[in-house]
CSV table of C-alpha atoms in Angstrom, one decimal:
chain,number,residue,atom,x,y,z
B,1,UNK,CA,-34.7,44.8,-37.1
B,2,UNK,CA,-33.0,47.5,-39.1
B,3,UNK,CA,-29.9,47.3,-37.0
B,4,UNK,CA,-29.8,43.6,-37.4
B,5,UNK,CA,-30.7,42.6,-33.8
B,6,UNK,CA,-34.3,41.1,-34.8
B,7,UNK,CA,-35.4,38.9,-37.6
B,8,UNK,CA,-38.6,39.5,-39.3
B,9,UNK,CA,-40.2,36.4,-37.6
B,10,UNK,CA,-39.3,38.3,-34.3
B,11,UNK,CA,-41.6,41.2,-35.3
B,12,UNK,CA,-44.5,38.6,-35.8
B,13,UNK,CA,-43.8,37.2,-32.3
B,14,UNK,CA,-43.8,40.8,-31.1
B,15,UNK,CA,-47.2,41.4,-32.5
B,16,UNK,CA,-48.5,38.0,-30.8
B,17,UNK,CA,-47.2,39.4,-27.5
B,18,UNK,CA,-49.0,42.8,-28.1
B,19,UNK,CA,-52.1,41.2,-28.7
B,20,UNK,CA,-52.0,39.0,-25.2
B,21,UNK,CA,-50.6,42.3,-23.3
B,22,UNK,CA,-53.6,44.1,-24.8
B,23,UNK,CA,-56.1,41.4,-23.7
B,24,UNK,CA,-54.4,41.3,-20.1
B,25,UNK,CA,-55.1,45.2,-19.9
B,26,UNK,CA,-51.4,46.1,-20.3
B,27,UNK,CA,-50.6,45.8,-16.8
B,28,UNK,CA,-48.9,43.4,-14.3
B,29,UNK,CA,-51.8,41.0,-12.9
B,30,UNK,CA,-51.5,39.8,-9.3
B,31,UNK,CA,-50.6,36.3,-10.6
B,32,UNK,CA,-47.9,37.7,-12.9
B,33,UNK,CA,-46.5,39.5,-9.8
B,34,UNK,CA,-46.4,36.4,-7.9
B,35,UNK,CA,-44.5,34.6,-10.5
B,36,UNK,CA,-41.8,37.4,-10.7
B,37,UNK,CA,-41.3,37.0,-7.1
B,38,UNK,CA,-40.8,33.4,-7.4
B,39,UNK,CA,-38.5,33.9,-10.3
B,40,UNK,CA,-36.5,36.3,-8.0
B,41,UNK,CA,-36.4,33.6,-5.3
B,42,UNK,CA,-35.2,31.0,-7.6
B,43,UNK,CA,-32.5,33.3,-9.3
B,44,UNK,CA,-30.9,34.4,-6.0
B,45,UNK,CA,-31.0,30.8,-4.3
B,46,UNK,CA,-29.5,29.4,-7.7
B,47,UNK,CA,-25.7,28.6,-7.7
B,48,UNK,CA,-25.2,29.2,-11.5
B,49,UNK,CA,-27.9,31.5,-12.8
B,50,UNK,CA,-28.0,32.3,-16.3
B,51,UNK,CA,-30.2,34.9,-18.3
B,52,UNK,CA,-30.8,33.8,-21.8
B,53,UNK,CA,-31.0,36.6,-24.5
B,54,UNK,CA,-32.3,36.5,-27.9
B,55,UNK,CA,-32.6,39.3,-30.4
B,56,UNK,CA,-36.1,40.7,-29.4
B,57,UNK,CA,-34.9,40.6,-25.7
B,58,UNK,CA,-32.0,42.5,-26.5
B,59,UNK,CA,-33.8,45.2,-28.8
B,60,UNK,CA,-36.7,45.6,-26.0
B,61,UNK,CA,-34.9,45.6,-22.5
B,62,UNK,CA,-31.1,45.4,-22.9
B,63,UNK,CA,-30.4,47.5,-19.9
B,64,UNK,CA,-32.8,46.0,-17.8
B,65,UNK,CA,-31.2,42.5,-18.6
B,66,UNK,CA,-27.9,44.0,-17.5
B,67,UNK,CA,-29.3,45.5,-14.4
B,68,UNK,CA,-31.0,42.4,-13.3
B,69,UNK,CA,-28.0,40.1,-14.0
B,70,UNK,CA,-25.7,42.5,-11.8
B,71,UNK,CA,-28.0,42.5,-8.9
B,72,UNK,CA,-28.6,38.6,-8.9
B,73,UNK,CA,-25.6,38.2,-9.8
B,74,UNK,CA,-26.4,36.0,-12.9
B,75,UNK,CA,-24.4,35.5,-16.3
B,76,UNK,CA,-26.0,36.6,-19.5
B,77,UNK,CA,-25.6,34.2,-22.7
B,78,UNK,CA,-26.9,35.2,-26.1
B,79,UNK,CA,-28.9,32.4,-27.4
B,80,UNK,CA,-30.6,33.1,-30.8
B,81,UNK,CA,-33.4,30.9,-32.5
B,82,UNK,CA,-32.4,31.8,-35.9
B,83,UNK,CA,-28.7,31.9,-35.1
B,84,UNK,CA,-26.2,33.8,-37.3
B,85,UNK,CA,-22.6,34.7,-35.9
B,86,UNK,CA,-23.1,38.3,-37.0
B,87,UNK,CA,-26.3,38.7,-35.2
B,88,UNK,CA,-24.8,36.9,-32.2
B,89,UNK,CA,-22.1,39.5,-32.0
B,90,UNK,CA,-24.6,42.5,-32.6
B,91,UNK,CA,-26.6,41.2,-29.6
B,92,UNK,CA,-23.6,40.7,-27.6
B,93,UNK,CA,-22.2,44.1,-28.5
B,94,UNK,CA,-25.6,45.9,-27.6
B,95,UNK,CA,-25.5,44.2,-24.0
B,96,UNK,CA,-21.8,45.2,-23.6
B,97,UNK,CA,-22.9,48.8,-24.4
B,98,UNK,CA,-25.6,48.4,-21.6
B,99,UNK,CA,-22.8,47.5,-19.3
B,100,UNK,CA,-22.8,43.8,-19.3
B,101,UNK,CA,-19.2,42.2,-18.6
B,102,UNK,CA,-18.4,38.7,-20.2
B,103,UNK,CA,-21.3,38.1,-22.3
B,104,UNK,CA,-21.6,34.5,-23.1
B,105,UNK,CA,-22.9,32.7,-26.3
B,106,UNK,CA,-20.4,34.0,-28.8
B,107,UNK,CA,-18.3,30.9,-28.8
B,108,UNK,CA,-20.6,28.1,-28.1
B,109,UNK,CA,-19.0,24.8,-26.6
B,110,UNK,CA,-21.8,22.6,-25.7
B,111,UNK,CA,-25.1,21.5,-26.7
B,112,UNK,CA,-28.8,21.1,-25.5
B,113,UNK,CA,-29.4,17.6,-25.9
B,114,UNK,CA,-32.6,17.0,-28.1
B,115,UNK,CA,-32.6,20.3,-30.2
B,116,UNK,CA,-31.2,20.1,-33.9
B,117,UNK,CA,-27.9,21.7,-35.0
B,118,UNK,CA,-27.9,25.6,-34.4
B,119,UNK,CA,-30.7,25.5,-32.0
B,120,UNK,CA,-28.9,23.5,-29.4
B,121,UNK,CA,-25.7,25.5,-29.4
B,122,UNK,CA,-24.8,27.0,-26.0
B,123,UNK,CA,-22.0,27.8,-23.7
B,124,UNK,CA,-20.7,25.1,-21.4
B,125,UNK,CA,-20.0,27.8,-18.7
B,126,UNK,CA,-23.5,29.3,-19.1
B,127,UNK,CA,-26.7,27.7,-20.0
B,128,UNK,CA,-25.2,24.2,-20.2
B,129,UNK,CA,-24.0,24.2,-16.6
B,130,UNK,CA,-26.7,26.5,-15.2
B,131,UNK,CA,-28.9,25.4,-12.6
B,132,UNK,CA,-31.5,28.1,-13.2
B,133,UNK,CA,-32.1,29.8,-16.4
B,134,UNK,CA,-34.3,32.9,-17.2
B,135,UNK,CA,-35.6,32.4,-20.5
B,136,UNK,CA,-37.5,35.5,-21.9
B,137,UNK,CA,-39.5,35.2,-25.1
B,138,UNK,CA,-38.3,31.6,-25.5
B,139,UNK,CA,-39.5,29.2,-28.2
B,140,UNK,CA,-41.3,25.8,-26.7
B,141,UNK,CA,-38.9,23.3,-27.8
B,142,UNK,CA,-36.0,25.0,-26.1
B,143,UNK,CA,-37.7,25.5,-23.0
B,144,UNK,CA,-38.8,21.9,-22.8
B,145,UNK,CA,-35.2,20.8,-23.5
B,146,UNK,CA,-34.0,22.8,-20.6
B,147,UNK,CA,-36.6,21.6,-18.3
B,148,UNK,CA,-35.5,17.9,-19.4
B,149,UNK,CA,-31.9,18.6,-18.4
B,150,UNK,CA,-33.6,19.3,-14.9
B,151,UNK,CA,-32.9,23.0,-14.7
B,152,UNK,CA,-35.1,25.5,-12.9
B,153,UNK,CA,-36.5,27.3,-16.0
B,154,UNK,CA,-38.0,30.8,-15.4
B,155,UNK,CA,-40.0,31.8,-18.7
B,156,UNK,CA,-41.5,35.4,-19.6
B,157,UNK,CA,-44.2,34.7,-21.9
B,158,UNK,CA,-47.6,36.5,-22.7
B,159,UNK,CA,-49.4,33.4,-23.9
B,160,UNK,CA,-50.4,31.5,-20.8
B,161,UNK,CA,-51.1,28.5,-23.2
B,162,UNK,CA,-47.7,28.4,-24.9
B,163,UNK,CA,-45.5,25.5,-24.7
B,164,UNK,CA,-43.1,27.5,-22.9
B,165,UNK,CA,-45.6,28.6,-20.4
B,166,UNK,CA,-46.7,25.0,-19.8
B,167,UNK,CA,-43.3,23.6,-19.6
B,168,UNK,CA,-41.5,26.2,-17.4
B,169,UNK,CA,-40.8,26.0,-13.5
B,170,UNK,CA,-42.1,29.4,-13.3
B,171,UNK,CA,-44.2,31.0,-16.1
B,172,UNK,CA,-44.4,34.9,-15.9
B,173,UNK,CA,-47.1,36.2,-18.1
B,174,UNK,CA,-46.4,39.5,-18.4
B,175,UNK,CA,-44.9,42.3,-20.7
B,176,UNK,CA,-41.0,41.7,-20.6
B,177,UNK,CA,-39.8,45.1,-19.3
B,178,UNK,CA,-42.5,45.0,-16.7
B,179,UNK,CA,-41.4,41.5,-15.6
B,180,UNK,CA,-37.9,42.3,-15.5
B,181,UNK,CA,-38.3,45.4,-13.5
B,182,UNK,CA,-40.6,43.5,-11.0
B,183,UNK,CA,-38.1,40.6,-10.8
B,184,UNK,CA,-35.2,43.0,-10.1
B,185,UNK,CA,-37.3,44.9,-7.4
B,186,UNK,CA,-37.6,41.5,-5.3
B,187,UNK,CA,-34.0,40.4,-5.6
B,188,UNK,CA,-32.6,42.5,-2.9
B,189,UNK,CA,-34.9,41.2,-0.1
B,190,UNK,CA,-34.5,37.8,-1.4
B,191,UNK,CA,-30.8,38.2,-1.3
B,192,UNK,CA,-31.1,39.3,2.4
B,193,UNK,CA,-33.0,36.6,3.7
B,194,UNK,CA,-32.5,33.3,1.8
B,195,UNK,CA,-35.2,31.5,4.2
B,196,UNK,CA,-37.7,33.9,3.1
B,197,UNK,CA,-36.8,33.0,-0.5
B,198,UNK,CA,-37.1,29.4,0.1
B,199,UNK,CA,-40.3,29.9,1.6
B,200,UNK,CA,-41.4,31.7,-1.7
B,201,UNK,CA,-40.1,28.9,-3.9
B,202,UNK,CA,-41.7,26.0,-1.8
B,203,UNK,CA,-45.1,27.9,-1.8
B,204,UNK,CA,-45.3,28.8,-5.6
B,205,UNK,CA,-47.5,26.6,-7.6
B,206,UNK,CA,-47.2,27.1,-11.4
B,207,UNK,CA,-50.1,25.2,-12.4
B,208,UNK,CA,-52.4,27.0,-9.8
B,209,UNK,CA,-50.8,30.5,-10.9
B,210,UNK,CA,-51.6,29.9,-14.5
B,211,UNK,CA,-55.0,29.2,-13.6
B,212,UNK,CA,-55.0,32.4,-11.8
B,213,UNK,CA,-53.7,34.2,-15.0
B,214,UNK,CA,-56.7,32.6,-16.8
B,215,UNK,CA,-59.3,34.0,-14.8
B,216,UNK,CA,-57.6,37.5,-15.0
B,217,UNK,CA,-57.8,37.1,-18.6
B,218,UNK,CA,-61.6,36.5,-18.6
B,219,UNK,CA,-62.2,39.4,-16.3
B,220,UNK,CA,-59.8,41.7,-18.4
B,221,UNK,CA,-61.6,40.7,-21.7
B,222,UNK,CA,-65.0,41.5,-20.2
B,223,UNK,CA,-63.6,45.0,-19.0
B,224,UNK,CA,-62.5,45.8,-22.5
B,225,UNK,CA,-65.7,44.7,-24.1
B,226,UNK,CA,-67.6,47.2,-21.7
B,227,UNK,CA,-65.2,49.9,-22.5
B,228,UNK,CA,-66.2,49.5,-26.2
Y,1,UNK,CA,-41.7,41.9,-46.8
Y,2,UNK,CA,-38.5,40.9,-48.6
Y,3,UNK,CA,-40.6,41.6,-52.0
Y,4,UNK,CA,-41.4,45.1,-51.0
Y,5,UNK,CA,-45.1,44.3,-50.4
Y,6,UNK,CA,-45.2,44.4,-46.6
Y,7,UNK,CA,-43.6,47.1,-44.1
Y,8,UNK,CA,-42.1,46.1,-41.0
Y,9,UNK,CA,-45.3,47.3,-39.0
Y,10,UNK,CA,-47.3,44.8,-41.1
Y,11,UNK,CA,-45.4,42.0,-39.6
Y,12,UNK,CA,-46.2,43.1,-36.0
Y,13,UNK,CA,-49.9,43.5,-37.2
Y,14,UNK,CA,-49.5,40.0,-38.5
Y,15,UNK,CA,-48.7,38.8,-35.2
Y,16,UNK,CA,-51.4,40.6,-33.4
Y,17,UNK,CA,-54.0,39.1,-35.7
Y,18,UNK,CA,-52.3,35.5,-35.2
Y,19,UNK,CA,-52.9,35.8,-31.5
Y,20,UNK,CA,-56.4,36.7,-31.8
Y,21,UNK,CA,-57.0,33.8,-34.5
Y,22,UNK,CA,-55.3,31.5,-32.0
Y,23,UNK,CA,-57.8,32.5,-29.1
Y,24,UNK,CA,-60.6,32.1,-31.3
Y,25,UNK,CA,-59.7,28.5,-32.4
Y,26,UNK,CA,-58.4,29.2,-35.6
Y,27,UNK,CA,-61.8,28.6,-37.4
Y,28,UNK,CA,-64.9,30.7,-38.4
Y,29,UNK,CA,-67.0,31.1,-35.4
Y,30,UNK,CA,-70.8,31.2,-36.2
Y,31,UNK,CA,-71.0,35.1,-35.7
Y,32,UNK,CA,-68.1,35.7,-38.2
Y,33,UNK,CA,-70.0,33.4,-40.8
Y,34,UNK,CA,-73.2,35.6,-40.2
Y,35,UNK,CA,-71.2,38.7,-40.7
Y,36,UNK,CA,-69.6,37.3,-43.9
Y,37,UNK,CA,-73.0,36.6,-45.3
Y,38,UNK,CA,-74.2,40.2,-44.3
Y,39,UNK,CA,-71.0,41.5,-46.1
Y,40,UNK,CA,-71.8,39.4,-49.1
Y,41,UNK,CA,-75.3,40.8,-49.2
Y,42,UNK,CA,-74.1,44.3,-48.8
Y,43,UNK,CA,-71.5,44.0,-51.6
Y,44,UNK,CA,-74.0,42.6,-54.1
Y,45,UNK,CA,-76.7,45.0,-53.4
Y,46,UNK,CA,-74.2,47.9,-53.7
Y,47,UNK,CA,-74.1,50.4,-56.9
Y,48,UNK,CA,-70.2,50.9,-56.6
Y,49,UNK,CA,-68.5,48.2,-54.3
Y,50,UNK,CA,-64.8,48.6,-54.0
Y,51,UNK,CA,-62.4,46.2,-52.3
Y,52,UNK,CA,-59.6,48.1,-50.6
Y,53,UNK,CA,-56.1,46.5,-50.6
Y,54,UNK,CA,-53.2,47.2,-48.5
Y,55,UNK,CA,-49.7,45.3,-48.3
Y,56,UNK,CA,-50.6,42.7,-46.0
Y,57,UNK,CA,-54.0,41.9,-47.8
Y,58,UNK,CA,-52.2,41.4,-51.1
Y,59,UNK,CA,-49.2,39.2,-49.8
Y,60,UNK,CA,-52.0,37.1,-47.9
Y,61,UNK,CA,-54.7,37.0,-50.3
Y,62,UNK,CA,-54.2,38.5,-53.9
Y,63,UNK,CA,-55.9,35.4,-55.5
Y,64,UNK,CA,-58.9,35.4,-53.0
Y,65,UNK,CA,-59.3,39.3,-53.5
Y,66,UNK,CA,-59.3,39.1,-57.3
Y,67,UNK,CA,-61.8,36.2,-57.2
Y,68,UNK,CA,-64.4,37.8,-55.0
Y,69,UNK,CA,-64.0,41.0,-57.2
Y,70,UNK,CA,-64.9,39.3,-60.1
Y,71,UNK,CA,-67.8,37.5,-58.6
Y,72,UNK,CA,-69.5,40.5,-56.9
Y,73,UNK,CA,-68.4,42.5,-59.4
Y,74,UNK,CA,-66.5,45.0,-57.4
Y,75,UNK,CA,-63.5,47.4,-58.2
Y,76,UNK,CA,-60.0,46.7,-56.6
Y,77,UNK,CA,-58.2,49.9,-55.2
Y,78,UNK,CA,-54.7,49.7,-53.6
Y,79,UNK,CA,-54.7,51.7,-50.5
Y,80,UNK,CA,-51.5,51.7,-48.2
Y,81,UNK,CA,-51.2,52.9,-44.7
Y,82,UNK,CA,-47.5,53.6,-45.1
Y,83,UNK,CA,-48.0,54.6,-48.6
Y,84,UNK,CA,-45.0,54.9,-51.2
Y,85,UNK,CA,-45.3,55.1,-54.8
Y,86,UNK,CA,-42.8,51.9,-55.4
Y,87,UNK,CA,-45.0,49.9,-52.8
Y,88,UNK,CA,-48.3,51.0,-54.5
Y,89,UNK,CA,-47.0,49.7,-57.9
Y,90,UNK,CA,-45.8,46.4,-56.5
Y,91,UNK,CA,-49.2,45.6,-54.9
Y,92,UNK,CA,-51.0,46.5,-57.9
Y,93,UNK,CA,-48.7,44.4,-60.0
Y,94,UNK,CA,-49.3,41.4,-57.7
Y,95,UNK,CA,-52.9,42.0,-58.0
Y,96,UNK,CA,-52.8,42.4,-61.8
Y,97,UNK,CA,-50.7,38.9,-61.9
Y,98,UNK,CA,-53.5,37.4,-59.8
Y,99,UNK,CA,-55.9,38.3,-62.8
Y,100,UNK,CA,-57.1,41.8,-61.8
Y,101,UNK,CA,-58.3,44.5,-64.4
Y,102,UNK,CA,-58.0,48.0,-63.9
Y,103,UNK,CA,-56.7,48.1,-60.5
Y,104,UNK,CA,-57.2,51.5,-59.0
Y,105,UNK,CA,-55.1,53.3,-56.5
Y,106,UNK,CA,-51.8,54.0,-58.5
Y,107,UNK,CA,-53.1,57.4,-59.6
Y,108,UNK,CA,-55.0,58.9,-56.6
Y,109,UNK,CA,-57.3,61.9,-57.6
Y,110,UNK,CA,-59.3,62.4,-54.5
Y,111,UNK,CA,-59.0,62.8,-50.7
Y,112,UNK,CA,-60.7,61.0,-47.9
Y,113,UNK,CA,-61.9,64.1,-45.4
Y,114,UNK,CA,-60.3,63.9,-41.9
Y,115,UNK,CA,-57.2,62.0,-42.9
Y,116,UNK,CA,-54.0,63.7,-43.2
Y,117,UNK,CA,-52.0,63.9,-46.3
Y,118,UNK,CA,-50.7,60.4,-47.6
Y,119,UNK,CA,-53.3,58.5,-45.7
Y,120,UNK,CA,-56.2,60.4,-47.3
Y,121,UNK,CA,-55.3,59.8,-50.9
Y,122,UNK,CA,-57.8,57.7,-53.0
Y,123,UNK,CA,-59.3,57.2,-56.4
Y,124,UNK,CA,-62.3,59.3,-57.3
Y,125,UNK,CA,-63.6,56.4,-59.4
Y,126,UNK,CA,-63.1,53.9,-56.7
Y,127,UNK,CA,-63.2,54.3,-52.9
Y,128,UNK,CA,-64.3,58.2,-53.0
Y,129,UNK,CA,-67.4,57.4,-55.0
Y,130,UNK,CA,-68.1,54.1,-53.5
Y,131,UNK,CA,-71.2,53.2,-51.5
Y,132,UNK,CA,-69.7,50.1,-50.0
Y,133,UNK,CA,-66.1,49.4,-49.2
Y,134,UNK,CA,-64.5,46.1,-47.9
Y,135,UNK,CA,-61.6,47.1,-45.8
Y,136,UNK,CA,-59.6,43.9,-44.7
Y,137,UNK,CA,-57.1,44.8,-42.1
Y,138,UNK,CA,-57.6,48.4,-42.0
Y,139,UNK,CA,-56.7,51.0,-39.6
Y,140,UNK,CA,-59.3,52.5,-37.1
Y,141,UNK,CA,-58.9,56.2,-38.3
Y,142,UNK,CA,-59.6,55.3,-41.9
Y,143,UNK,CA,-62.4,53.0,-41.3
Y,144,UNK,CA,-64.0,55.9,-39.2
Y,145,UNK,CA,-63.3,58.4,-42.0
Y,146,UNK,CA,-65.1,56.1,-44.6
Y,147,UNK,CA,-68.1,55.5,-42.2
Y,148,UNK,CA,-68.4,59.5,-41.7
Y,149,UNK,CA,-68.6,59.6,-45.6
Y,150,UNK,CA,-71.8,57.6,-45.1
Y,151,UNK,CA,-70.4,54.5,-46.8
Y,152,UNK,CA,-71.1,51.0,-45.9
Y,153,UNK,CA,-67.8,49.6,-44.4
Y,154,UNK,CA,-67.3,46.1,-44.2
Y,155,UNK,CA,-64.4,45.2,-42.2
Y,156,UNK,CA,-62.3,42.2,-41.7
Y,157,UNK,CA,-60.3,42.5,-38.3
Y,158,UNK,CA,-59.6,39.8,-35.8
Y,159,UNK,CA,-59.8,42.1,-33.0
Y,160,UNK,CA,-63.5,42.5,-32.0
Y,161,UNK,CA,-62.8,45.5,-29.8
Y,162,UNK,CA,-60.6,47.4,-32.2
Y,163,UNK,CA,-61.7,50.9,-33.4
Y,164,UNK,CA,-62.2,49.4,-37.0
Y,165,UNK,CA,-64.3,46.6,-35.7
Y,166,UNK,CA,-66.4,49.2,-33.5
Y,167,UNK,CA,-66.8,51.7,-36.3
Y,168,UNK,CA,-67.7,49.4,-39.3
Y,169,UNK,CA,-71.3,48.5,-40.6
Y,170,UNK,CA,-70.3,44.8,-40.8
Y,171,UNK,CA,-67.7,43.5,-38.6
Y,172,UNK,CA,-65.9,40.1,-39.7
Y,173,UNK,CA,-63.8,38.7,-37.0
Y,174,UNK,CA,-62.1,36.1,-38.7
Y,175,UNK,CA,-59.0,35.3,-40.4
Y,176,UNK,CA,-58.6,36.8,-43.8
Y,177,UNK,CA,-58.3,34.1,-46.3
Y,178,UNK,CA,-61.2,32.2,-44.6
Y,179,UNK,CA,-63.2,35.7,-44.5
Y,180,UNK,CA,-62.9,36.0,-48.3
Y,181,UNK,CA,-63.6,32.5,-49.0
Y,182,UNK,CA,-66.8,32.6,-47.2
Y,183,UNK,CA,-68.1,35.9,-48.5
Y,184,UNK,CA,-67.3,34.5,-51.9
Y,185,UNK,CA,-69.3,31.5,-51.1
Y,186,UNK,CA,-72.4,33.6,-50.4
Y,187,UNK,CA,-72.2,35.9,-53.4
Y,188,UNK,CA,-73.8,33.7,-56.0
Y,189,UNK,CA,-77.0,33.0,-54.0
Y,190,UNK,CA,-77.1,36.7,-53.1
Y,191,UNK,CA,-76.9,37.8,-56.8
Y,192,UNK,CA,-79.8,35.4,-57.7
Y,193,UNK,CA,-82.1,36.6,-55.1
Y,194,UNK,CA,-81.7,40.4,-54.2
Y,195,UNK,CA,-84.9,40.3,-51.8
Y,196,UNK,CA,-82.9,37.6,-49.9
Y,197,UNK,CA,-80.1,39.8,-49.5
Y,198,UNK,CA,-82.1,42.7,-48.6
Y,199,UNK,CA,-83.4,40.7,-45.7
Y,200,UNK,CA,-80.0,39.5,-44.7
Y,201,UNK,CA,-79.0,43.0,-44.7
Y,202,UNK,CA,-82.1,44.3,-42.6
Y,203,UNK,CA,-81.7,41.5,-40.2
Y,204,UNK,CA,-78.0,41.9,-39.3
Y,205,UNK,CA,-77.3,43.7,-36.2
Y,206,UNK,CA,-73.5,44.5,-35.9
Y,207,UNK,CA,-73.4,45.1,-32.2
Y,208,UNK,CA,-75.1,42.2,-31.4
Y,209,UNK,CA,-73.1,40.0,-33.3
Y,210,UNK,CA,-70.0,41.5,-31.8
Y,211,UNK,CA,-71.4,40.6,-28.6
Y,212,UNK,CA,-71.9,37.1,-29.9
Y,213,UNK,CA,-68.2,37.1,-31.0
Y,214,UNK,CA,-67.1,38.0,-27.5
Y,215,UNK,CA,-69.1,35.1,-26.0
Y,216,UNK,CA,-67.2,32.7,-28.4
Y,217,UNK,CA,-63.9,34.2,-27.4
Y,218,UNK,CA,-64.5,33.2,-23.6
Y,219,UNK,CA,-65.8,29.6,-24.6
Y,220,UNK,CA,-62.7,29.3,-27.1
Y,221,UNK,CA,-60.4,30.6,-24.1
Y,222,UNK,CA,-61.8,27.9,-21.8
Y,223,UNK,CA,-61.5,25.3,-24.3
Y,224,UNK,CA,-57.6,26.1,-25.0
Y,225,UNK,CA,-57.3,26.0,-21.2
Y,226,UNK,CA,-58.7,22.6,-20.9
Y,227,UNK,CA,-56.4,21.3,-23.7
Y,228,UNK,CA,-53.3,22.5,-21.9
């Protein structure tokens, strides 16, 4: 926040995420890993995959985002919920420093239908034309709008009941740095074997997987309670 | 935060609280109400009750704190986790504007044993000599240190597994403005009937009550899941 990457509302959102992470035992659950594998498959199979980056994502995981984008390969687009041009430039600069080439989003030339003014802005070459978008820590309205555009939407959100988690094609309920590292770990195998990636995508059921996350949440709560 | 009452870390803590409140259905559960009644009884029975106020507490509920303090009556002491003198003065001023007389904490002259430097500072007339302290949104170390001083510690904390909730004499797992309003509602009856207040205190079992909170957390989670 002091460097101008994150807004105060971003800190509150971070806190909400921390509470869910704590309740899930601060580790990747089996259903989260399944979702991460499915996300890797979707990203590798996509023709125009894009990773959407906001202030919190950049502050937490700029390096991991760039590494994942290179391995897929995918484009990176800066996409802020509370958009100001100076903050867009700061986030883009941080990603460039982390090794990203051609970060999109600083010169938006398209709009996501159904969102108001600044929230709708995006890059035609990036999110607008993408067939799969990875949206870490995304707002519910934007996730729903991207789904309505018939894109594959891969969300990372620690609240399994958020509108983002409910709307996404693949809902990864995991802490962001673990999620990105796990997706990146699955990418090489998916790239080597597209048929396997297609099988992963076909066999993944997001509703069922979110149900499994809930079961883990109850189990984890009981475990935390016993430790007290 | 913009007015200098709350530090950035306070916003993250606020987010953690919001997540727990959401999971508990954003309403006072029956065990929370029971704890609020017990807290009212303890405060009325105390000879030197004090309400401890930090930046988040002042920003969220300055008016409710002052109203509750007058009805008991209890002293109010400013007690910041990240203490700076300008922030102490701002918090004290906000409480005065809300109608508080003689806010303590601006001139600390005692120390809570077992805490380091600034975190230990308190007022001899207030927290140091208090027999009962209401600590909303308090840190675990300080709660434990106050319990070690053999004070009755009444905590308001939305995480039923936090060190604060585990250490306190009475752990109120509820959103702060609801908690203060509920405590205030119980005060007049407790003042009229000290014998009844004593019975409430004797019959209250904090461990058992925290167990009930857990049960509600599981029930509430299942309800939230069904609504999705």
